[in-house]
mmCIF file of C-alpha atoms in Angstrom:
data_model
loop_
_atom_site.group_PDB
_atom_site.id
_atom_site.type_symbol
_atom_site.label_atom_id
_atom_site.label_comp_id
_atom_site.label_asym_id
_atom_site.label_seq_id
_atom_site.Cartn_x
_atom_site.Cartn_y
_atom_site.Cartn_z
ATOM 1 C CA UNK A 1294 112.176 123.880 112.984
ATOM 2 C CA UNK A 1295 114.392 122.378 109.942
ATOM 3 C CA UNK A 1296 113.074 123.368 106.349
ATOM 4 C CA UNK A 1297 111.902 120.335 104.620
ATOM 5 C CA UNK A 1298 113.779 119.100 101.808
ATOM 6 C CA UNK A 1299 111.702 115.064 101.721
ATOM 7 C CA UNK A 1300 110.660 114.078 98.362
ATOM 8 C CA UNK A 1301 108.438 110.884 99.386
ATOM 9 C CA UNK A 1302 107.506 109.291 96.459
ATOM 10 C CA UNK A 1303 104.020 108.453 98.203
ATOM 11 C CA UNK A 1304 102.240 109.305 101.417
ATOM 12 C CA UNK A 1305 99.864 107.233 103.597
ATOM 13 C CA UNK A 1306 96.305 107.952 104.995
ATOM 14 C CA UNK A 1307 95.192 106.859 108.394
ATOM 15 C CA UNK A 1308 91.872 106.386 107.058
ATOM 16 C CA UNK A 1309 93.587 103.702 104.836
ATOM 17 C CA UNK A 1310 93.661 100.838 107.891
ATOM 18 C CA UNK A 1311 91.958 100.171 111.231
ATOM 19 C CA UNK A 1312 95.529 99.647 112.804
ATOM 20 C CA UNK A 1313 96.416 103.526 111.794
ATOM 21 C CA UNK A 1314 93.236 104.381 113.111
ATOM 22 C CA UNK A 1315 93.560 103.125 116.285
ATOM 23 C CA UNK A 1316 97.639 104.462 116.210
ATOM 24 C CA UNK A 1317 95.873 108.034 115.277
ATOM 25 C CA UNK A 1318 93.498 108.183 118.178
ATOM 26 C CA UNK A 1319 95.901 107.269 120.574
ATOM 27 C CA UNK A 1320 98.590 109.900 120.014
ATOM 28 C CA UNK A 1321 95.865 112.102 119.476
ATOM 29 C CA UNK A 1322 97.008 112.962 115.946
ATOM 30 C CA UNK A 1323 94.999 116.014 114.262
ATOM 31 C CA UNK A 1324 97.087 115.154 110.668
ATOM 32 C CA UNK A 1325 96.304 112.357 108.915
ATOM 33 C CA UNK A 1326 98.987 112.025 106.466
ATOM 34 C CA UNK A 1327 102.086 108.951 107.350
ATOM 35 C CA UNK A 1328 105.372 108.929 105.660
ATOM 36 C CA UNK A 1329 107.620 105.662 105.152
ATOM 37 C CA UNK A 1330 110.319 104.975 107.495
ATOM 38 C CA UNK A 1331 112.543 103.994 104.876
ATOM 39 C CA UNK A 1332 112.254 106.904 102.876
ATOM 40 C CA UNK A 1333 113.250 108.812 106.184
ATOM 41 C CA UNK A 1334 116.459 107.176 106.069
ATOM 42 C CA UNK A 1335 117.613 108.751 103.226
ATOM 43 C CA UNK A 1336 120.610 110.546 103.820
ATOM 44 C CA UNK A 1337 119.720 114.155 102.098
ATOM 45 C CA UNK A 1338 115.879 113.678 103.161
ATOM 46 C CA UNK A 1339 114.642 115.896 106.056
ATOM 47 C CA UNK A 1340 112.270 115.935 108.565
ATOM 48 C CA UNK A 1341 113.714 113.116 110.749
ATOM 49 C CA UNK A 1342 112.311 111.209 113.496
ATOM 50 C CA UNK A 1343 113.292 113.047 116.851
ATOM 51 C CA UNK A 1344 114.196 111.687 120.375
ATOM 52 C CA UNK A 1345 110.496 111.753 121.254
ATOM 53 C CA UNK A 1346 108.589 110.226 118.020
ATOM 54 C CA UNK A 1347 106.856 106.778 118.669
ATOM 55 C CA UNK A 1348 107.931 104.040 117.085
ATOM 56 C CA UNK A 1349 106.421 103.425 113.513
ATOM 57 C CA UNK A 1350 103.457 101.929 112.897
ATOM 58 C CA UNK A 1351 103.862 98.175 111.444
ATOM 59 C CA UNK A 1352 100.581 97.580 108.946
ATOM 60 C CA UNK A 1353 99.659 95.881 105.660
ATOM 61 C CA UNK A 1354 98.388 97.620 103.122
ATOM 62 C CA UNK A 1355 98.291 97.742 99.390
ATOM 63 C CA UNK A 1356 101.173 98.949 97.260
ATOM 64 C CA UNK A 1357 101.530 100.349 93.785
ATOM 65 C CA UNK A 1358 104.600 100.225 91.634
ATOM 66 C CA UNK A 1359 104.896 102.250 89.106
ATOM 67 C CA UNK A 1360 106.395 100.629 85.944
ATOM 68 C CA UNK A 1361 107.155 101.116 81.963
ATOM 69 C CA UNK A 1362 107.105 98.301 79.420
ATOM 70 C CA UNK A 1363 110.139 97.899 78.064
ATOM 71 C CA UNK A 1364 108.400 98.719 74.657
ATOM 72 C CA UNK A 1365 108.198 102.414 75.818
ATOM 73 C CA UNK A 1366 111.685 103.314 76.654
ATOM 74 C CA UNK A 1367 114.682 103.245 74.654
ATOM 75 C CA UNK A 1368 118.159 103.596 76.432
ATOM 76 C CA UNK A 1369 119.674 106.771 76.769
ATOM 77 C CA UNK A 1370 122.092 105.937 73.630
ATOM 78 C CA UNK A 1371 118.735 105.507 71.910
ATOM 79 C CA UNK A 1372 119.513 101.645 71.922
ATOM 80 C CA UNK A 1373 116.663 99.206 73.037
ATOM 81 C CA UNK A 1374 115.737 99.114 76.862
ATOM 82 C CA UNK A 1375 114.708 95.642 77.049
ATOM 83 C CA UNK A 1376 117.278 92.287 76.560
ATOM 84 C CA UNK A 1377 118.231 91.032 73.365
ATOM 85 C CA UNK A 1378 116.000 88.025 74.135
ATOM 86 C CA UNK A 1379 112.650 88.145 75.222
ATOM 87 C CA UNK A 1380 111.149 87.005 78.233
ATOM 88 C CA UNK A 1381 109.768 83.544 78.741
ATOM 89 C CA UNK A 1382 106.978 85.655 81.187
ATOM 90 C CA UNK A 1383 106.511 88.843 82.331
ATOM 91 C CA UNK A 1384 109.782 89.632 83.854
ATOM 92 C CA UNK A 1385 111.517 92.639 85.555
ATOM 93 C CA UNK A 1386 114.725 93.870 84.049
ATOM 94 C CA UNK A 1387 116.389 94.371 87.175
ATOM 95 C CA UNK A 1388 116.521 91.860 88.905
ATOM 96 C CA UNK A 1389 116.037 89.579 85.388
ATOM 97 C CA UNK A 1390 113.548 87.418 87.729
ATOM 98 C CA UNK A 1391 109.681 86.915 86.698
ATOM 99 C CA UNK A 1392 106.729 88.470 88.003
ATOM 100 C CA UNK A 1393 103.971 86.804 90.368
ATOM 101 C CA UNK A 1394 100.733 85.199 88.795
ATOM 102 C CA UNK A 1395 98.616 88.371 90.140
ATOM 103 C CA UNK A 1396 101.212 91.004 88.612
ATOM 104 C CA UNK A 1397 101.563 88.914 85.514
ATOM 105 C CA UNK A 1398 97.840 88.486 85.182
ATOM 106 C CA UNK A 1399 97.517 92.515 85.049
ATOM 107 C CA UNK A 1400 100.637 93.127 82.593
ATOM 108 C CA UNK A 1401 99.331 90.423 80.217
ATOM 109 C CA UNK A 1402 95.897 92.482 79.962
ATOM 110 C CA UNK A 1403 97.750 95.812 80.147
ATOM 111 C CA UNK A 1404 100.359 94.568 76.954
ATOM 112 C CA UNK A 1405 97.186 93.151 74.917
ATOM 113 C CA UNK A 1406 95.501 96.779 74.834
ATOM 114 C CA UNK A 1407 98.674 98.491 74.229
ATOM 115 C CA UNK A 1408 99.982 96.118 72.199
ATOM 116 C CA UNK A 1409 102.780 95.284 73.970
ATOM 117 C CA UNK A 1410 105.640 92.683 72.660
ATOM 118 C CA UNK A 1411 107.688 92.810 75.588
ATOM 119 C CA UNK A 1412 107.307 90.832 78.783
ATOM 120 C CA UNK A 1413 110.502 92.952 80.125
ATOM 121 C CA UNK A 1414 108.947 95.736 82.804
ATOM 122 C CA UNK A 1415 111.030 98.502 84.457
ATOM 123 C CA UNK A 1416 110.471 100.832 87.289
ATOM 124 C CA UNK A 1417 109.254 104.344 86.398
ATOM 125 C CA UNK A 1418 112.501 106.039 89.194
ATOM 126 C CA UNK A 1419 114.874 104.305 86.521
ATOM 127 C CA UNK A 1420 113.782 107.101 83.958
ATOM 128 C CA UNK A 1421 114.143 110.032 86.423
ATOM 129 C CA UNK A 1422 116.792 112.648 86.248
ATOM 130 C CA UNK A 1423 119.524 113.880 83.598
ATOM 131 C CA UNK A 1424 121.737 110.666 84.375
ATOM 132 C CA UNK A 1425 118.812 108.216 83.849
ATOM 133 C CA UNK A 1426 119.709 105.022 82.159
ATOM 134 C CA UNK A 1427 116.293 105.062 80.209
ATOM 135 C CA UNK A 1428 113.734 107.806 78.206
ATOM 136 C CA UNK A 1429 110.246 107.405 77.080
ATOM 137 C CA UNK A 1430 110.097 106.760 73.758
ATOM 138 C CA UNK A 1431 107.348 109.482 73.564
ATOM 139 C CA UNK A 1432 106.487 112.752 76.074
ATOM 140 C CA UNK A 1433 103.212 111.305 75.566
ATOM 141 C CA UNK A 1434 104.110 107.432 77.333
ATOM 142 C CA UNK A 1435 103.019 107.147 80.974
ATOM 143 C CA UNK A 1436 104.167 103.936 83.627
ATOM 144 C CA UNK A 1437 101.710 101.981 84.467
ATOM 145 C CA UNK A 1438 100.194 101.192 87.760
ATOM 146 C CA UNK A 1439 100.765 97.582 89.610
ATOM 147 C CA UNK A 1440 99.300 97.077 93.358
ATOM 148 C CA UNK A 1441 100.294 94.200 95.677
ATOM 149 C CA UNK A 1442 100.089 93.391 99.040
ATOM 150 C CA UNK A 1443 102.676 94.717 101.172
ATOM 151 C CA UNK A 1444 104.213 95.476 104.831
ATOM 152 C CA UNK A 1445 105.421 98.666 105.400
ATOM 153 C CA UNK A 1446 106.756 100.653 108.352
ATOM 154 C CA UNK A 1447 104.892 104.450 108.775
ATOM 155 C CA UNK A 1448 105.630 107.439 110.784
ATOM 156 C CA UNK A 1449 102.668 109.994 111.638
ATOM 157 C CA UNK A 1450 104.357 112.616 109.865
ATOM 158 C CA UNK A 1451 103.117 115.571 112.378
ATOM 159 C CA UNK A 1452 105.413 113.823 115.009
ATOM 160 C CA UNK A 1453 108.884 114.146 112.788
ATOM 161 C CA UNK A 1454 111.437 116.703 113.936
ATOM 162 C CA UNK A 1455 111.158 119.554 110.759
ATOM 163 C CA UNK A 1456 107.753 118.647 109.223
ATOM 164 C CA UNK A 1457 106.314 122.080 109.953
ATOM 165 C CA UNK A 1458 106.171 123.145 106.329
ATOM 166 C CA UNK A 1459 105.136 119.888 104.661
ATOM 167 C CA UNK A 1460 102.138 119.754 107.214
ATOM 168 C CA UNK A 1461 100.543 122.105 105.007
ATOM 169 C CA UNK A 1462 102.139 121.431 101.797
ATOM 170 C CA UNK A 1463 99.458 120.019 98.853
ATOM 171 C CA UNK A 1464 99.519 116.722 98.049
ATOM 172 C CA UNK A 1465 98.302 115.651 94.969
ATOM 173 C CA UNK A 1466 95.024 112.949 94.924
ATOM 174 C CA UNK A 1467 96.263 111.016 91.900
ATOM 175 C CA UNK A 1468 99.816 110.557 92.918
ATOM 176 C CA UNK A 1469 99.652 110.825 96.664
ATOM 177 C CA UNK A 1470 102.817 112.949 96.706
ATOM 178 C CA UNK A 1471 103.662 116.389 97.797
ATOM 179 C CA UNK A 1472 103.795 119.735 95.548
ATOM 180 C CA UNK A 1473 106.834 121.191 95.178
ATOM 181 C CA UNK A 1474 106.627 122.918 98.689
ATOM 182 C CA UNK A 1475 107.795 126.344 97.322
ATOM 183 C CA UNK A 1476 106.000 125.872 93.445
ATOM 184 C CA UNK A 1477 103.551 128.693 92.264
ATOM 185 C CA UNK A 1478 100.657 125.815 92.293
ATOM 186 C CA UNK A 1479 101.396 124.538 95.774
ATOM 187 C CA UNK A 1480 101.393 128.494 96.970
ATOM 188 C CA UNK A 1481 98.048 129.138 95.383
ATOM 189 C CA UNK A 1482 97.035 125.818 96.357
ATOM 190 C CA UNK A 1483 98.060 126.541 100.155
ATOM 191 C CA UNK A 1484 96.294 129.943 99.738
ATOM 192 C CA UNK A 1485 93.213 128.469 98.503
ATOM 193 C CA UNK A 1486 92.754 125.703 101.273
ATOM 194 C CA UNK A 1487 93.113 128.492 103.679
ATOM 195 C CA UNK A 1488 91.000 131.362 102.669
ATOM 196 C CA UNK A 1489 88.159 128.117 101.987
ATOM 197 C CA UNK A 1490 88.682 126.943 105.779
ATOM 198 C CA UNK A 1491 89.935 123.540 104.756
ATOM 199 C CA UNK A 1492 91.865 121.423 107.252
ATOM 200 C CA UNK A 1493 93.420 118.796 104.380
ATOM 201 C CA UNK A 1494 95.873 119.801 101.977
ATOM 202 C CA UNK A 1495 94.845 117.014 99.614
ATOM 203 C CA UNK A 1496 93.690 118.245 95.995
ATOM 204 C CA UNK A 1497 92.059 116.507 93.501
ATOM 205 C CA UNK A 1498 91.847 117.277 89.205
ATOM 206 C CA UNK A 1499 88.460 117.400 87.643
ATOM 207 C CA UNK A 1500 89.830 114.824 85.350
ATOM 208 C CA UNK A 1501 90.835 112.783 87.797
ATOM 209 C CA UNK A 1502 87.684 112.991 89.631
ATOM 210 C CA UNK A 1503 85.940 112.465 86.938
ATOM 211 C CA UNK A 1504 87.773 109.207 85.983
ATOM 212 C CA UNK A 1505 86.814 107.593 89.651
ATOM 213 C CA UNK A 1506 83.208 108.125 88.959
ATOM 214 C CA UNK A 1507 84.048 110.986 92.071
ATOM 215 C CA UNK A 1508 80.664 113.355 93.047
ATOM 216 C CA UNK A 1509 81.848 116.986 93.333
ATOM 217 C CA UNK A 1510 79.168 118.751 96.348
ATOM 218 C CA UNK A 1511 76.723 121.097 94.264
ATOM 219 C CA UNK A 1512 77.829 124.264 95.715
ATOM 220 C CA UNK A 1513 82.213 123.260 95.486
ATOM 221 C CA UNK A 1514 83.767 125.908 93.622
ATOM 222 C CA UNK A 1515 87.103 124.681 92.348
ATOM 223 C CA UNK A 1516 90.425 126.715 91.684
ATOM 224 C CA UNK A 1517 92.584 126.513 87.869
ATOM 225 C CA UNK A 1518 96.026 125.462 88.296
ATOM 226 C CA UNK A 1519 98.527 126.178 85.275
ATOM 227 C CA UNK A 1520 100.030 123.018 83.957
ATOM 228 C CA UNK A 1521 103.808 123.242 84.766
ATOM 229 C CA UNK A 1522 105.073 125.579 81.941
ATOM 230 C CA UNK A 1523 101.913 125.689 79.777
ATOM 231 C CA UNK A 1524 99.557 127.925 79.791
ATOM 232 C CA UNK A 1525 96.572 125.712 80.104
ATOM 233 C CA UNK A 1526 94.876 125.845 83.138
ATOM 234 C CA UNK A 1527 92.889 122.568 84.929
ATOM 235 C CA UNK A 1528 90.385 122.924 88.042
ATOM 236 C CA UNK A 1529 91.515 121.230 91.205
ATOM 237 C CA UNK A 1530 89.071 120.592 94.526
ATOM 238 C CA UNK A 1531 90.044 120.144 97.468
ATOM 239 C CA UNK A 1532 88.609 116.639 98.953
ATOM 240 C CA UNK A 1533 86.964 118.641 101.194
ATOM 241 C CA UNK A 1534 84.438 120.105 98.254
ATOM 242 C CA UNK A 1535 83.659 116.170 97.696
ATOM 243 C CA UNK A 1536 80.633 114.677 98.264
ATOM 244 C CA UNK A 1537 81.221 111.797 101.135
ATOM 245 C CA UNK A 1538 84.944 112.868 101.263
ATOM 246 C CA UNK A 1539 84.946 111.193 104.486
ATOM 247 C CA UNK A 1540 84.868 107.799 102.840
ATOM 248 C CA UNK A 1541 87.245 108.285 100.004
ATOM 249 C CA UNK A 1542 90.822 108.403 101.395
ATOM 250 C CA UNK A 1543 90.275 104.462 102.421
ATOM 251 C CA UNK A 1544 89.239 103.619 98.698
ATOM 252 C CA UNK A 1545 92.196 105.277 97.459
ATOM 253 C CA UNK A 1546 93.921 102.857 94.981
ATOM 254 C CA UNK A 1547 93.203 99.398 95.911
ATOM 255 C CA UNK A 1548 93.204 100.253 99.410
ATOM 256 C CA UNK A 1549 90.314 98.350 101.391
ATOM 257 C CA UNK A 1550 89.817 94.508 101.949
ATOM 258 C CA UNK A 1551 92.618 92.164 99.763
ATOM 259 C CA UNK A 1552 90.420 89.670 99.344
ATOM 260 C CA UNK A 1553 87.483 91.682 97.921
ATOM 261 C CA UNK A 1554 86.456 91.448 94.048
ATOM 262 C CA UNK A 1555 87.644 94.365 92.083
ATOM 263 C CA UNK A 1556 87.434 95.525 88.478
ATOM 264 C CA UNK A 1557 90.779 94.708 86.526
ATOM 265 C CA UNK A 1558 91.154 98.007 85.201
ATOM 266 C CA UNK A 1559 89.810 100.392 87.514
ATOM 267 C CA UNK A 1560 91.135 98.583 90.797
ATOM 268 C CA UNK A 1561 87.640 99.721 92.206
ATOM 269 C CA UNK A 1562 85.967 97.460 94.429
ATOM 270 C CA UNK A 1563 82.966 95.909 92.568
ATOM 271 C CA UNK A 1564 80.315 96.264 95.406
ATOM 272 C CA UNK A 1565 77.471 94.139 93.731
ATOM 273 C CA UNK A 1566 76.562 91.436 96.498
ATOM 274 C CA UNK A 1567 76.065 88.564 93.567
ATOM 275 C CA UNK A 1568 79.616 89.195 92.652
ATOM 276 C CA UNK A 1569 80.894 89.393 96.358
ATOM 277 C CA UNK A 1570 79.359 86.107 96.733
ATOM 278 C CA UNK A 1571 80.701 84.704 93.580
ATOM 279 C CA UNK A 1572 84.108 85.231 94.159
ATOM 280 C CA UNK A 1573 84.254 82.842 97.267
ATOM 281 C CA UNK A 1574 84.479 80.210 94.198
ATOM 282 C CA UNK A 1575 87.490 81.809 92.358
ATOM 283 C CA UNK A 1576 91.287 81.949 93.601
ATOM 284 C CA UNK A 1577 91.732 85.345 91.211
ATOM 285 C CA UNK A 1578 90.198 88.493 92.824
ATOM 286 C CA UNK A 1579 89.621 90.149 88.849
ATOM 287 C CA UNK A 1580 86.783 90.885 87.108
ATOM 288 C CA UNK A 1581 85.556 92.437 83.846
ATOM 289 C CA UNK A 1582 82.855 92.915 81.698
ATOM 290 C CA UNK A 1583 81.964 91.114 78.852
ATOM 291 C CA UNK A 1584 82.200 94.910 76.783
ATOM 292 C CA UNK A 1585 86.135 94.325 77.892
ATOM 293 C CA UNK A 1586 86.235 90.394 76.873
ATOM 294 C CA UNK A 1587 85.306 91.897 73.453
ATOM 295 C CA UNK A 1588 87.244 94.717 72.818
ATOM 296 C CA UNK A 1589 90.064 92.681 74.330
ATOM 297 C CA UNK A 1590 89.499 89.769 71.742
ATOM 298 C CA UNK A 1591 89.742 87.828 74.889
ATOM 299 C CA UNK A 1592 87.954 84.340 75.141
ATOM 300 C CA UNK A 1593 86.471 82.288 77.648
ATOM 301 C CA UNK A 1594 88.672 79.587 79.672
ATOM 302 C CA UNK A 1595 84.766 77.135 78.831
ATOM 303 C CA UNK A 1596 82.310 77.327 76.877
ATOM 304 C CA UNK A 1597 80.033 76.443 79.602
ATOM 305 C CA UNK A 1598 81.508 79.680 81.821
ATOM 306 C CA UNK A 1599 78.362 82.079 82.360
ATOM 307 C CA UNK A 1600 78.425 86.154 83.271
ATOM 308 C CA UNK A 1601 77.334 86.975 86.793
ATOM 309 C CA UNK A 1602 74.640 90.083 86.311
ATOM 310 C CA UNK A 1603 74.903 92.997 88.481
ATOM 311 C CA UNK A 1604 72.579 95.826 88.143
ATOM 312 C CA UNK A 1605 72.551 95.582 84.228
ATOM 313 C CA UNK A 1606 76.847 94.800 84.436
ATOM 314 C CA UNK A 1607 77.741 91.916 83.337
ATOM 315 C CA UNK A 1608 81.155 90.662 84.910
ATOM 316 C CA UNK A 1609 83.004 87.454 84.150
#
């Protein structure tokens, strides 16, 4: 078997749609992990599909983009990143074209709490490597997190010629991409899944679990992972130490029913009924609370507009 040199940016769960599902039960797949067949077709990325993989899977799921207000980054001459003039709307810098009224609706909110003056957004892989065109401002600035409504083309990744390695590779929970396969963390992360008996190699921060509102089983014992070159350590479970693990992996992101009402900043799904059946009246899929309204200085589109109450939550 080849040695796998794929950095996917993301990785796909069959839990994550019916149609994988169905793919996964008949090819009798014991992985669950899916790559995307365009990142196959890199030219230095291996594995590759051989002679006998199926053809990929077609399905529609939700997508995130990862992206920087142009307030964050300066250009690697220390210039500004973002045009001379300002957008009209929230606009990407690429392709110098707006955004859509769902991804605008989400970087207006995001700019208001950061205090953003840009409208001018650029995609986090524009800041990667020595040659990058753009820096963070600040070790400290992150890219945000957009998710739309996508096609994309998957492989089953146990079926690609040279996947023997990444099969038990760690991915990570929060990013949904693969360790560095031969890193000390994905070693001891390897080690640990094995010596535990786990069959997934996904892993999971106590921050990060903490964040999603996760429950961690009573008896999970986690293991402390150094951060890169620091010497703090963090504890990482595997999703198998989770409590209903079997129903996370299709709540992963926004992943689940489009046109269900989620919370704006979470992008959980809000599972009150009141709200489900509220939102058959709106076009907007968004919801907050009226703590956010306030802390956002936000106001309401009427005066007449009132709060639909969910188990002491109010959401608007």
């Amino acid at each position: 078997m080849l040695r796998s040199t794929a950095i996917f940016r993301q990785v796909y769960f069959t839990e994550q749609s019916p149609a994988l599902v169905q793919a996964a039960a008949a090819l009798g797949l014991k992985s669950n992990v899916w790559v995307e067949e365009w990142m196959l077709n890199q030219p230095a990325n291996n594995p590759k599909p051989g002679k006998k993989a199926p053809n990929p899977s077609k399905v529609t799921l939700w997508k995130s983009l990862e992206l920087y207000n142009a307030d964050q980054l300066s250009k690697r001459d220390q210039s500004p990143a973002a045009p001379e003039v300002n957008a009209s709307a929230h606009s990407a810098v690429v392709s110098q074209r707006p955004y859509g009224k769902a991804m605008a609706f989400d970087m207006e909110a995001i700019s208001v709490k950061n205090s953003y003056a840009s409208k001018w957004w650029i995609p986090a892989g524009k800041t990667w490597g020595r040659s990058s065109e753009y820096l963070p401002r600040d070790s400290k600035e992150q890219p945000h997190k957009f998710f739309i409504t996508g096609a994309v083309s998957l492989y089953p990744l146990e079926t690609l010629e040279g996947s023997t390695t990444l099969l038990k590779t760690p991915i990570s929970g929060g990013t949904r991409r693969f360790f560095k396969e031969d890193g000390d963390r994905a070693e001891a992360l390897r080690a640990f899944a094995k010596s535990n008996g786990f069959s997934s190699y996904l892993f999971f921060t106590d921050k990060q679990l903490n964040r999603a509102g996760i429950e961690i089983k009573p008896d999970a014992v986690p293991i402390a992972i150094s951060s890169g070159e620091s010497t703090n350590n963090y504890s990482v479970y595997n999703i198998e130490q989770l409590a209903g693990y079997e129903n996370i992996l299709a709540s992963i992101g926004r992943y689940g029913n489009p046109d269900a009402p989620v919370y704006l900043f979470s992008g959980m799904e809000v599972k009150s009924k009141s709200v489900q059946d509220a939102q058959k009246k709106f076009t907007q899929r968004y919801w907050v609370s009226h703590r956010d309204i306030e802390q956002n200085l936000w106001s309401l589109a009427s005066e007449s507009e009132r709060p639909i109450s969910s188990s002491s939550v109010e959401f608007a």
